[in-house]
Amino acid sequence: GDSVTQMEGPVTLSEEAFLTINCTYTATGYPSLFWYVQYPGEGLQLLLKATKADDKGSNKGFEATYRKETTSFHLEKGSVQVSDSAVYFCALVMDTGRRALTFGSGTRLQVQP
Amino acid sequence: SAVISQKPSRDICQRGTSLTIQCQVDSQVTMMFWYRQQPGQSLTLIATANQGSEATYESGFVIDKFPISRPNLTFSTLTVSNMSPEDSSIYLCSLIGGKTQYFGPGTRLLVL
C-alpha cells in the first residue's frame, strides 16, 4: 500500500540555521503531497502542498519540491526561527479511490535561540 | 477553506464510559474523515464518513467501538465507546476541499 517515510527526530537547530526534513513516499500512482505542521498544543495546519511532479510548494519561507524520479518531497527553510518549533508531518493522498491522507511518522523540530 | 469546529475541545473520562465528539463544518461536504493521534504518534485514519451511507472503517477499527453518524452534509459525530486508557488520544475530523484536506482543531481525550 501507499506509505510515507520521514526522517526521525527530534531535529535541533539554532536560530537562523538551514533546515531540511527528508520525506520519501511509495504510491501506486501519482499522489498529491503535503506538509502539515502541528504547533505545541494545537491542531494540524496545512503548511504547503504540491499536486504534480516538479511542482514546488511554498509558504512562510518553507519550500518543498515534488520529485517523481526520487519519490521525494523534502521540506526546506533557509533560516529557521524559534517560532518554527513544531512537529512536521509529510503526507500523501491519491486523487481517486481512497481519498484519506497517508501520514509519515512526524518530525519534531526544536529551534534554540 | 472551510471552517471546522469540534466539541468538546478536551475531556477527561472514566474507563468504561463513552464520549461523543461533534464535528461541525460551515459548508456542505460529501466526504468527511475521522483520525486518531495517539500521544507522540502520527495520525491514523479511523473511518470515512459519507452522508447517506454507512461509515467505512479502517483495519483495526470497528463500528461497535467507534460508531459514527453523518446526518447531513455539515455535521458528523464520532463516539468512543467503553473507553480504556489506551483510547487517550487526540481525535480529529477532516474534510477535503479541492485537492487539500483540512482538519478540525481536535478533541483531546484522557481516559483514567
Short mmCIF file of C-alpha atoms in Angstrom, two decimals:
data_model
loop_
_atom_site.label_atom_id
_atom_site.label_comp_id
_atom_site.label_asym_id
_atom_site.label_seq_id
_atom_site.Cartn_x
_atom_site.Cartn_y
_atom_site.Cartn_z
CA GLY A 1 0.00 0.00 0.00
CA ASP A 2 0.89 3.66 -0.01
CA SER A 3 3.36 4.86 2.59
CA VAL A 4 5.37 7.89 3.67
CA THR A 5 8.76 7.80 5.37
CA GLN A 6 10.16 10.78 7.23
CA MET A 7 13.49 11.34 8.92
CA GLU A 8 13.39 10.67 12.61
CA GLY A 9 13.54 13.49 15.07
CA PRO A 10 13.94 15.43 17.09
CA VAL A 11 15.86 17.83 14.92
CA THR A 12 17.52 20.52 17.00
CA LEU A 13 18.82 23.65 15.29
CA SER A 14 20.00 27.08 16.28
CA GLU A 15 18.05 30.10 15.12
CA GLU A 16 18.85 31.13 11.51
CA ALA A 17 20.18 27.67 10.63
CA PHE A 18 19.17 25.88 7.42
CA LEU A 19 16.51 23.21 7.76
CA THR A 20 15.93 20.06 5.76
CA ILE A 21 13.43 17.39 6.75
CA ASN A 22 13.52 14.42 4.41
CA CYS A 23 10.36 12.76 3.14
CA THR A 24 10.05 9.92 0.66
CA TYR A 25 6.94 8.11 -0.44
CA THR A 26 5.70 4.91 -2.02
CA ALA A 27 2.50 5.02 -4.03
CA THR A 28 0.81 3.10 -6.81
CA GLY A 29 0.34 6.16 -8.96
CA TYR A 30 0.90 9.88 -8.77
CA PRO A 31 -0.24 11.29 -5.46
CA SER A 32 -0.61 14.82 -4.23
CA LEU A 33 1.89 15.62 -1.49
CA PHE A 34 1.57 17.76 1.60
CA TRP A 35 3.41 19.08 4.59
CA TYR A 36 1.35 19.72 7.71
CA VAL A 37 2.58 21.41 10.87
CA GLN A 38 1.40 20.94 14.44
CA TYR A 39 2.47 23.59 16.91
CA PRO A 40 2.55 22.66 20.60
CA GLY A 41 -0.95 22.14 21.95
CA GLU A 42 -2.60 22.98 18.65
CA GLY A 43 -4.28 21.17 15.78
CA LEU A 44 -2.93 20.28 12.37
CA GLN A 45 -2.37 23.04 9.85
CA LEU A 46 -1.58 22.73 6.16
CA LEU A 47 1.85 24.20 5.51
CA LEU A 48 2.27 23.59 1.78
CA LYS A 49 1.34 21.20 -0.98
CA ALA A 50 2.25 20.03 -4.48
CA THR A 51 -0.10 18.15 -6.77
CA LYS A 52 2.15 17.06 -9.62
CA ALA A 53 5.75 16.28 -10.44
CA ASP A 54 8.20 19.22 -10.35
CA ASP A 55 5.67 21.43 -8.54
CA LYS A 56 7.17 23.48 -5.73
CA GLY A 57 5.01 24.25 -2.74
CA SER A 58 5.98 27.20 -0.56
CA ASN A 59 4.65 29.04 2.48
CA LYS A 60 6.10 31.05 5.38
CA GLY A 61 9.63 30.61 3.99
CA PHE A 62 9.28 26.83 3.76
CA GLU A 63 9.63 25.06 0.41
CA ALA A 64 9.29 21.52 -0.92
CA THR A 65 9.60 20.20 -4.48
CA TYR A 66 7.73 17.14 -5.76
CA ARG A 67 10.45 14.88 -7.21
CA LYS A 68 8.93 11.96 -9.06
CA GLU A 69 12.30 10.44 -10.01
CA THR A 70 13.37 10.13 -6.38
CA THR A 71 9.81 9.87 -4.94
CA SER A 72 10.70 12.62 -2.50
CA PHE A 73 9.20 15.80 -1.07
CA HIS A 74 11.84 17.21 1.26
CA LEU A 75 10.96 20.24 3.36
CA GLU A 76 13.46 23.11 3.48
CA LYS A 77 13.77 26.51 5.06
CA GLY A 78 16.73 28.80 4.71
CA SER A 79 16.65 30.38 8.16
CA VAL A 80 14.59 28.89 10.96
CA GLN A 81 13.13 30.82 13.87
CA VAL A 82 12.25 29.75 17.39
CA SER A 83 8.59 30.06 16.38
CA ASP A 84 9.10 27.26 13.84
CA SER A 85 9.44 24.75 16.67
CA ALA A 86 6.72 22.20 15.98
CA VAL A 87 6.06 18.72 14.64
CA TYR A 88 6.06 18.44 10.86
CA PHE A 89 4.14 15.72 9.02
CA CYS A 90 4.61 14.69 5.42
CA ALA A 91 1.54 13.15 3.81
CA LEU A 92 0.14 11.96 0.52
CA VAL A 93 -3.26 11.41 -0.99
CA MET A 94 -4.33 9.70 -4.16
CA ASP A 95 -6.78 11.63 -6.30
CA THR A 96 -9.02 8.62 -6.83
CA GLY A 97 -10.22 5.80 -4.66
CA ARG A 98 -9.37 6.13 -1.00
CA ARG A 99 -9.16 9.88 -0.53
CA ALA A 100 -7.82 9.85 3.02
CA LEU A 101 -4.31 11.05 3.78
CA THR A 102 -1.44 8.71 4.50
CA PHE A 103 0.90 10.34 7.01
CA GLY A 104 4.53 9.95 7.84
CA SER A 105 5.54 9.49 11.45
CA GLY A 106 6.23 13.18 12.02
CA THR A 107 9.47 15.01 12.76
CA ARG A 108 9.81 17.23 15.80
CA LEU A 109 11.82 20.40 15.20
CA GLN A 110 13.30 22.31 18.11
CA VAL A 111 14.87 25.68 17.35
CA GLN A 112 17.05 27.18 20.04
CA PRO A 113 17.72 30.93 20.35
CA SER B 1 -11.04 26.92 3.09
CA ALA B 2 -13.85 25.52 5.26
CA VAL B 3 -14.11 26.33 8.95
CA ILE B 4 -14.25 23.18 11.06
CA SER B 5 -15.17 23.15 14.73
CA GLN B 6 -15.14 20.29 17.20
CA LYS B 7 -16.76 19.83 20.59
CA PRO B 8 -15.59 19.18 23.20
CA SER B 9 -12.06 20.51 22.78
CA ARG B 10 -10.86 18.26 25.58
CA ASP B 11 -12.27 15.91 28.17
CA ILE B 12 -11.20 13.62 30.97
CA CYS B 13 -13.29 10.46 31.20
CA GLN B 14 -13.51 7.38 33.36
CA ARG B 15 -12.86 3.98 31.87
CA GLY B 16 -15.94 2.12 30.75
CA THR B 17 -17.83 5.27 29.79
CA SER B 18 -18.48 6.68 26.30
CA LEU B 19 -17.86 10.08 24.77
CA THR B 20 -19.41 11.59 21.66
CA ILE B 21 -17.35 14.09 19.71
CA GLN B 22 -19.09 16.52 17.40
CA CYS B 23 -17.69 17.99 14.19
CA GLN B 24 -19.39 20.95 12.52
CA VAL B 25 -18.42 22.41 9.15
CA ASP B 26 -19.50 25.77 7.74
CA SER B 27 -20.08 24.40 4.23
CA GLN B 28 -21.57 21.28 2.72
CA VAL B 29 -19.13 18.44 2.14
CA THR B 30 -19.75 14.92 0.94
CA MET B 31 -16.75 13.17 2.42
CA MET B 32 -15.52 13.55 5.99
CA PHE B 33 -12.84 11.65 7.85
CA TRP B 34 -12.08 10.83 11.47
CA TYR B 35 -8.46 10.40 12.57
CA ARG B 36 -6.80 9.45 15.82
CA GLN B 37 -3.45 10.73 17.04
CA GLN B 38 -2.10 8.78 19.97
CA PRO B 39 0.41 10.53 22.24
CA GLY B 40 3.64 11.27 20.39
CA GLN B 41 2.41 9.44 17.29
CA SER B 42 1.30 10.27 13.79
CA LEU B 43 -2.30 10.34 12.61
CA THR B 44 -4.21 7.17 11.85
CA LEU B 45 -7.43 7.10 9.89
CA ILE B 46 -10.35 5.63 11.82
CA ALA B 47 -13.08 5.85 9.20
CA THR B 48 -14.50 7.71 6.24
CA ALA B 49 -17.98 9.13 6.75
CA ASN B 50 -20.10 9.93 3.72
CA GLN B 51 -23.53 11.44 4.11
CA GLY B 52 -26.27 8.96 3.34
CA SER B 53 -24.19 5.81 3.72
CA GLU B 54 -22.55 3.74 6.41
CA ALA B 55 -19.10 4.80 7.51
CA THR B 56 -16.18 2.83 6.11
CA TYR B 57 -13.77 1.71 8.82
CA GLU B 58 -10.06 1.08 8.50
CA SER B 59 -8.41 -2.11 9.62
CA GLY B 60 -8.25 -2.25 13.39
CA PHE B 61 -11.29 -0.03 13.95
CA VAL B 62 -14.84 -1.35 14.36
CA ILE B 63 -18.26 0.23 14.43
CA ASP B 64 -19.13 -1.09 17.88
CA LYS B 65 -16.16 0.74 19.37
CA PHE B 66 -16.30 3.90 17.22
CA PRO B 67 -19.85 4.44 15.95
CA ILE B 68 -20.13 7.38 13.57
CA SER B 69 -23.14 9.37 12.49
CA ARG B 70 -23.42 11.62 9.45
CA PRO B 71 -26.93 13.03 9.48
CA ASN B 72 -26.28 15.84 6.97
CA LEU B 73 -23.59 17.45 4.84
CA THR B 74 -22.28 19.77 7.57
CA PHE B 75 -22.19 17.59 10.67
CA SER B 76 -20.75 14.33 11.97
CA THR B 77 -20.22 12.65 15.32
CA LEU B 78 -17.73 10.05 16.50
CA THR B 79 -18.42 8.10 19.68
CA VAL B 80 -15.62 6.43 21.59
CA SER B 81 -17.36 3.60 23.41
CA ASN B 82 -16.46 1.68 26.55
CA MET B 83 -13.28 3.67 26.91
CA SER B 84 -10.00 2.43 28.28
CA PRO B 85 -6.76 4.36 28.95
CA GLU B 86 -5.49 3.17 25.54
CA ASP B 87 -8.12 5.41 23.95
CA SER B 88 -6.40 8.51 25.29
CA SER B 89 -5.64 10.41 22.10
CA ILE B 90 -6.44 13.44 20.03
CA TYR B 91 -9.39 12.80 17.73
CA LEU B 92 -9.64 14.95 14.61
CA CYS B 93 -12.25 15.31 11.93
CA SER B 94 -11.29 16.46 8.49
CA LEU B 95 -12.69 17.15 5.07
CA ILE B 96 -11.50 17.60 1.52
CA GLY B 97 -11.61 20.99 -0.17
CA GLY B 98 -10.36 20.78 -3.73
CA LYS B 99 -7.28 18.60 -3.51
CA THR B 100 -6.50 19.60 0.06
CA GLN B 101 -7.57 18.05 3.32
CA TYR B 102 -8.37 20.37 6.21
CA PHE B 103 -8.53 19.45 9.86
CA GLY B 104 -10.56 20.47 12.82
CA PRO B 105 -8.79 21.64 15.98
CA GLY B 106 -9.07 18.19 17.56
CA THR B 107 -10.56 16.76 20.75
CA ARG B 108 -8.03 15.85 23.41
CA LEU B 109 -9.27 12.85 25.35
CA LEU B 110 -7.73 11.48 28.51
CA VAL B 111 -9.15 8.27 29.92
CA LEU B 112 -8.38 7.45 33.54
#
